[in-house]
Amino acid sequence: MPDHSAKGIYMITLYHYWRSSCSYRVRWALHHKKIPFTSVKVDLLKGESRKEPFISINPLGMIPALKFSNGNILCDSWAILEYLEECYPQNPLLPRSSIDRATVRRLAQMIHSFTQPLGNLRVQSYVNSQGMDGLAFAKHWMIEGLGALEKSLQKTAGTYCYGAQLSLADICLIPQMYNAVRFQVDTRSFSTIERIYQNCLILPACVAASPEKNQ
Ligand SMILES: N[C@@H](CCC(=O)N[C@@H](CS)C(=O)NCC(=O)O)C(=O)O
């Protein structure tokens, strides 16, 4: 297995879609760490993630994915974010101490493992196919996930989710919040999240990664 830790040896191609929150996370981390990459757009609304050639890259048919110029492929935004953190330690997105790192991971996972999967396009389609409202289903779980995160953040937040340093928790939260706003979820009771959202939206790397800049 080639050594990926040798920074800068391999060119990176990101497979992504402008409105995919998991893609937004990875774009943001790449920009934040100033890692050059090229883009391949995968149109989720045209079902391109579930057809060749992309389905050979990720059999789950989900974006994002990273392809390296040596042919290696990484799927799943969380695996990618951890990889980038390990191999490109500049502008870190995890704090130093183990307990702080574990806490940031836990905050991020409230989005990555709980909230985001329940709002996925294919989940909404399936719920619709069962005679229920897929979007209402997604919004319900978004409120549940963001509500629990709001309570946790009241104990940990400063400018960002975990004190004054931008972290993987923000990288996961802001794209989810973008979706919540887009789907007109009532976020008024999430005042800590709202404040962090506004603090992040003005960061140049967040702007560069935003859906609007990646259509
Ligand atoms: N755990 C995966 C989830 C990826 C994921 O849910 N991707 C969405 C876009 S944000 C997707 O490709 N959805 C297509 C579908 O639902 O068919 C990750 O973090 O990358």
Tab-separated table of C-alpha atoms and ligand atoms in Angstrom:
chain	number	residue	atom	x	y	z
A	1	MET	CA	0.000	0.000	0.000
A	2	PRO	CA	1.579	3.334	-1.019
A	3	ASP	CA	2.343	5.791	1.758
A	4	HIS	CA	-0.335	8.466	1.716
A	5	SER	CA	1.280	10.341	4.522
A	6	ALA	CA	3.849	11.697	2.072
A	7	LYS	CA	2.061	14.998	1.684
A	8	GLY	CA	1.790	16.494	-1.744
A	9	ILE	CA	2.836	13.435	-3.738
A	10	TYR	CA	-0.608	12.503	-4.983
A	11	MET	CA	-3.082	14.747	-6.733
A	12	ILE	CA	-6.542	14.621	-5.189
A	13	THR	CA	-9.821	14.462	-7.079
A	14	LEU	CA	-13.004	15.076	-5.115
A	15	TYR	CA	-16.256	13.511	-6.326
A	16	HIS	CA	-19.046	15.655	-4.981
A	17	TYR	CA	-22.360	17.450	-5.479
A	18	TRP	CA	-22.966	21.092	-4.657
A	19	ARG	CA	-25.912	20.525	-2.324
A	20	SER	CA	-24.592	17.416	-0.587
A	21	SER	CA	-23.834	18.257	3.041
A	22	CYS	CA	-21.210	15.497	3.291
A	23	SER	CA	-19.473	16.957	0.215
A	24	TYR	CA	-19.621	20.440	1.761
A	25	ARG	CA	-17.778	19.067	4.833
A	26	VAL	CA	-14.914	17.688	2.765
A	27	ARG	CA	-14.665	20.751	0.500
A	28	TRP	CA	-14.434	22.919	3.622
A	29	ALA	CA	-11.695	20.794	5.227
A	30	LEU	CA	-9.699	20.788	1.970
A	31	HIS	CA	-9.950	24.572	1.657
A	32	HIS	CA	-9.263	25.091	5.368
A	33	LYS	CA	-6.073	23.041	5.120
A	34	LYS	CA	-5.201	24.601	1.749
A	35	ILE	CA	-4.965	21.226	0.035
A	36	PRO	CA	-5.244	21.525	-3.752
A	37	PHE	CA	-7.838	19.324	-5.437
A	38	THR	CA	-9.738	18.955	-8.660
A	39	SER	CA	-13.454	18.292	-8.898
A	40	VAL	CA	-15.719	15.766	-10.512
A	41	LYS	CA	-19.376	16.672	-10.131
A	42	VAL	CA	-21.785	13.804	-9.451
A	43	ASP	CA	-25.393	14.906	-9.941
A	44	LEU	CA	-27.489	13.289	-7.218
A	45	LEU	CA	-30.763	14.422	-8.752
A	46	LYS	CA	-29.882	12.608	-11.992
A	47	GLY	CA	-29.008	9.486	-9.970
A	48	GLU	CA	-25.377	9.637	-11.109
A	49	SER	CA	-24.055	8.371	-7.763
A	50	ARG	CA	-25.889	5.080	-8.238
A	51	LYS	CA	-24.699	4.417	-11.801
A	52	GLU	CA	-21.398	3.741	-13.502
A	53	PRO	CA	-18.796	5.114	-13.413
A	54	PHE	CA	-19.350	6.308	-9.830
A	55	ILE	CA	-20.891	3.126	-8.438
A	56	SER	CA	-17.552	1.382	-9.034
A	57	ILE	CA	-15.908	4.020	-6.853
A	58	ASN	CA	-18.379	3.615	-3.995
A	59	PRO	CA	-20.695	0.584	-4.098
A	60	LEU	CA	-22.993	2.403	-1.655
A	61	GLY	CA	-23.602	4.993	-4.378
A	62	MET	CA	-22.906	7.848	-2.001
A	63	ILE	CA	-20.735	10.902	-2.296
A	64	PRO	CA	-18.258	12.277	-1.420
A	65	ALA	CA	-15.244	10.250	-2.481
A	66	LEU	CA	-11.593	11.123	-2.910
A	67	LYS	CA	-9.477	9.574	-5.627
A	68	PHE	CA	-5.712	9.864	-5.503
A	69	SER	CA	-3.534	10.028	-8.574
A	70	ASN	CA	-2.062	6.621	-7.656
A	71	GLY	CA	-5.552	5.125	-7.987
A	72	ASN	CA	-6.371	4.797	-4.287
A	73	ILE	CA	-9.898	5.747	-3.298
A	74	LEU	CA	-11.403	6.925	-0.025
A	75	CYS	CA	-15.153	7.055	0.583
A	76	ASP	CA	-17.215	8.388	3.484
A	77	SER	CA	-16.769	11.983	4.587
A	78	TRP	CA	-15.822	10.999	8.138
A	79	ALA	CA	-13.059	8.631	7.012
A	80	ILE	CA	-11.872	11.345	4.628
A	81	LEU	CA	-11.887	14.048	7.322
A	82	GLU	CA	-9.896	11.831	9.698
A	83	TYR	CA	-7.453	11.004	6.912
A	84	LEU	CA	-6.946	14.669	6.047
A	85	GLU	CA	-6.404	15.476	9.712
A	86	GLU	CA	-3.747	12.763	10.023
A	87	CYS	CA	-1.898	13.456	6.789
A	88	TYR	CA	-2.278	17.239	6.596
A	89	PRO	CA	-1.866	18.424	10.190
A	90	GLN	CA	-1.734	22.115	9.234
A	91	ASN	CA	-4.714	24.167	10.442
A	92	PRO	CA	-5.858	21.322	12.718
A	93	LEU	CA	-9.510	20.455	13.096
A	94	LEU	CA	-9.088	18.384	16.251
A	95	PRO	CA	-7.816	19.747	19.565
A	96	ARG	CA	-4.649	18.413	21.216
A	97	SER	CA	-5.768	16.457	24.242
A	98	SER	CA	-7.447	13.071	23.916
A	99	ILE	CA	-10.459	14.053	25.995
A	100	ASP	CA	-11.006	17.200	23.921
A	101	ARG	CA	-10.619	15.229	20.698
A	102	ALA	CA	-13.124	12.634	21.880
A	103	THR	CA	-15.586	15.375	22.783
A	104	VAL	CA	-15.275	17.014	19.352
A	105	ARG	CA	-15.779	13.626	17.695
A	106	ARG	CA	-18.862	13.014	19.796
A	107	LEU	CA	-20.369	16.399	18.815
A	108	ALA	CA	-19.589	15.769	15.147
A	109	GLN	CA	-21.082	12.283	15.287
A	110	MET	CA	-24.401	13.688	16.472
A	111	ILE	CA	-24.637	15.004	12.923
A	112	HIS	CA	-22.625	12.391	11.038
A	113	SER	CA	-24.092	9.240	12.582
A	114	PHE	CA	-27.540	10.350	13.664
A	115	THR	CA	-28.972	13.425	11.941
A	116	GLN	CA	-27.609	13.374	8.398
A	117	PRO	CA	-28.304	9.711	7.512
A	118	LEU	CA	-31.989	10.041	8.414
A	119	GLY	CA	-32.425	12.913	5.945
A	120	ASN	CA	-30.692	11.318	3.000
A	121	LEU	CA	-32.272	11.443	-0.440
A	122	ARG	CA	-32.754	7.685	-0.666
A	123	VAL	CA	-34.275	7.572	2.824
A	124	GLN	CA	-36.733	10.309	1.879
A	125	SER	CA	-37.589	8.470	-1.368
A	126	TYR	CA	-38.224	5.240	0.506
A	127	VAL	CA	-40.388	6.968	3.104
A	128	ASN	CA	-42.355	8.595	0.255
A	129	SER	CA	-42.774	5.184	-1.379
A	130	GLN	CA	-44.364	3.918	1.846
A	131	GLY	CA	-47.047	6.605	1.663
A	132	MET	CA	-45.483	8.966	4.176
A	133	ASP	CA	-43.897	12.380	3.685
A	134	GLY	CA	-40.145	11.894	3.285
A	135	LEU	CA	-39.295	15.550	3.726
A	136	ALA	CA	-41.365	15.801	6.924
A	137	PHE	CA	-39.577	12.668	8.160
A	138	ALA	CA	-36.171	14.241	7.435
A	139	LYS	CA	-37.178	17.502	9.130
A	140	HIS	CA	-38.411	15.660	12.205
A	141	TRP	CA	-35.044	13.967	12.731
A	142	MET	CA	-33.159	17.154	11.929
A	143	ILE	CA	-35.001	18.913	14.757
A	144	GLU	CA	-34.306	15.988	17.079
A	145	GLY	CA	-30.589	15.890	16.207
A	146	LEU	CA	-30.009	19.643	16.198
A	147	GLY	CA	-32.001	19.988	19.439
A	148	ALA	CA	-29.764	17.468	21.221
A	149	LEU	CA	-26.675	19.100	19.762
A	150	GLU	CA	-27.873	22.535	20.910
A	151	LYS	CA	-28.051	21.236	24.503
A	152	SER	CA	-24.549	19.778	24.257
A	153	LEU	CA	-23.133	22.930	22.674
A	154	GLN	CA	-24.478	25.088	25.483
A	155	LYS	CA	-21.774	23.419	27.588
A	156	THR	CA	-18.918	23.382	25.064
A	157	ALA	CA	-19.292	26.285	22.623
A	158	GLY	CA	-17.324	29.488	22.315
A	159	THR	CA	-17.023	31.132	18.919
A	160	TYR	CA	-17.299	27.619	17.505
A	161	CYS	CA	-18.720	24.286	18.672
A	162	TYR	CA	-15.781	23.574	20.927
A	163	GLY	CA	-14.413	26.764	22.382
A	164	ALA	CA	-12.472	29.161	20.192
A	165	GLN	CA	-11.011	26.673	17.722
A	166	LEU	CA	-12.767	25.567	14.566
A	167	SER	CA	-13.130	21.786	14.636
A	168	LEU	CA	-14.647	18.790	12.900
A	169	ALA	CA	-17.795	19.459	14.915
A	170	ASP	CA	-18.283	22.758	13.039
A	171	ILE	CA	-17.339	21.094	9.754
A	172	CYS	CA	-20.245	18.669	10.270
A	173	LEU	CA	-22.713	21.094	11.845
A	174	ILE	CA	-22.682	23.958	9.339
A	175	PRO	CA	-23.603	21.924	6.222
A	176	GLN	CA	-26.407	20.284	8.232
A	177	MET	CA	-27.615	23.691	9.369
A	178	TYR	CA	-27.492	24.876	5.754
A	179	ASN	CA	-29.913	22.057	4.924
A	180	ALA	CA	-32.106	22.906	7.895
A	181	VAL	CA	-32.389	26.517	6.708
A	182	ARG	CA	-33.023	25.378	3.153
A	183	PHE	CA	-35.818	23.052	4.292
A	184	GLN	CA	-37.286	25.820	6.478
A	185	VAL	CA	-36.780	23.946	9.720
A	186	ASP	CA	-37.618	26.245	12.616
A	187	THR	CA	-34.162	26.780	14.144
A	188	ARG	CA	-35.097	29.773	16.341
A	189	SER	CA	-34.752	27.796	19.559
A	190	PHE	CA	-31.231	26.711	18.599
A	191	SER	CA	-29.577	29.983	19.572
A	192	THR	CA	-26.092	28.545	20.173
A	193	ILE	CA	-26.153	26.769	16.816
A	194	GLU	CA	-27.428	29.953	15.106
A	195	ARG	CA	-24.541	31.942	16.569
A	196	ILE	CA	-21.926	29.376	15.519
A	197	TYR	CA	-23.527	29.180	12.060
A	198	GLN	CA	-23.146	32.931	11.548
A	199	ASN	CA	-19.547	32.828	12.862
A	200	CYS	CA	-18.620	30.083	10.388
A	201	LEU	CA	-20.407	31.391	7.311
A	202	ILE	CA	-17.972	34.316	7.083
A	203	LEU	CA	-14.835	32.132	7.102
A	204	PRO	CA	-13.165	32.197	3.652
A	205	ALA	CA	-12.746	28.396	3.493
A	206	CYS	CA	-16.403	27.908	4.416
A	207	VAL	CA	-17.443	30.391	1.732
A	208	ALA	CA	-15.255	28.633	-0.873
A	209	ALA	CA	-16.816	25.285	0.090
A	210	SER	CA	-20.410	26.524	0.103
A	211	PRO	CA	-23.006	25.003	-2.211
A	212	GLU	CA	-23.439	28.324	-4.039
A	213	LYS	CA	-19.752	28.425	-5.001
A	214	ASN	CA	-19.797	24.820	-6.188
A	215	GLN	CA	-22.812	24.578	-8.487
B	1	LIG	N1	-21.641	8.405	5.714
B	1	LIG	C1	-21.508	8.926	4.391
B	1	LIG	C2	-22.867	9.396	3.929
B	1	LIG	C3	-22.789	9.958	2.538
B	1	LIG	C4	-24.128	10.478	2.094
B	1	LIG	O1	-25.148	10.307	2.747
B	1	LIG	N2	-24.103	11.134	0.937
B	1	LIG	C5	-25.317	11.646	0.380
B	1	LIG	C6	-25.161	13.117	0.023
B	1	LIG	S1	-24.859	14.081	1.474
B	1	LIG	C7	-25.650	10.854	-0.860
B	1	LIG	O2	-24.780	10.504	-1.635
B	1	LIG	N3	-26.935	10.563	-1.054
B	1	LIG	C8	-27.374	9.859	-2.196
B	1	LIG	C9	-28.539	8.979	-1.905
B	1	LIG	O3	-29.128	9.083	-0.842
B	1	LIG	O4	-28.853	8.171	-2.764
B	1	LIG	C10	-20.509	10.079	4.367
B	1	LIG	O5	-20.328	10.717	5.398
B	1	LIG	O6	-19.876	10.316	3.326
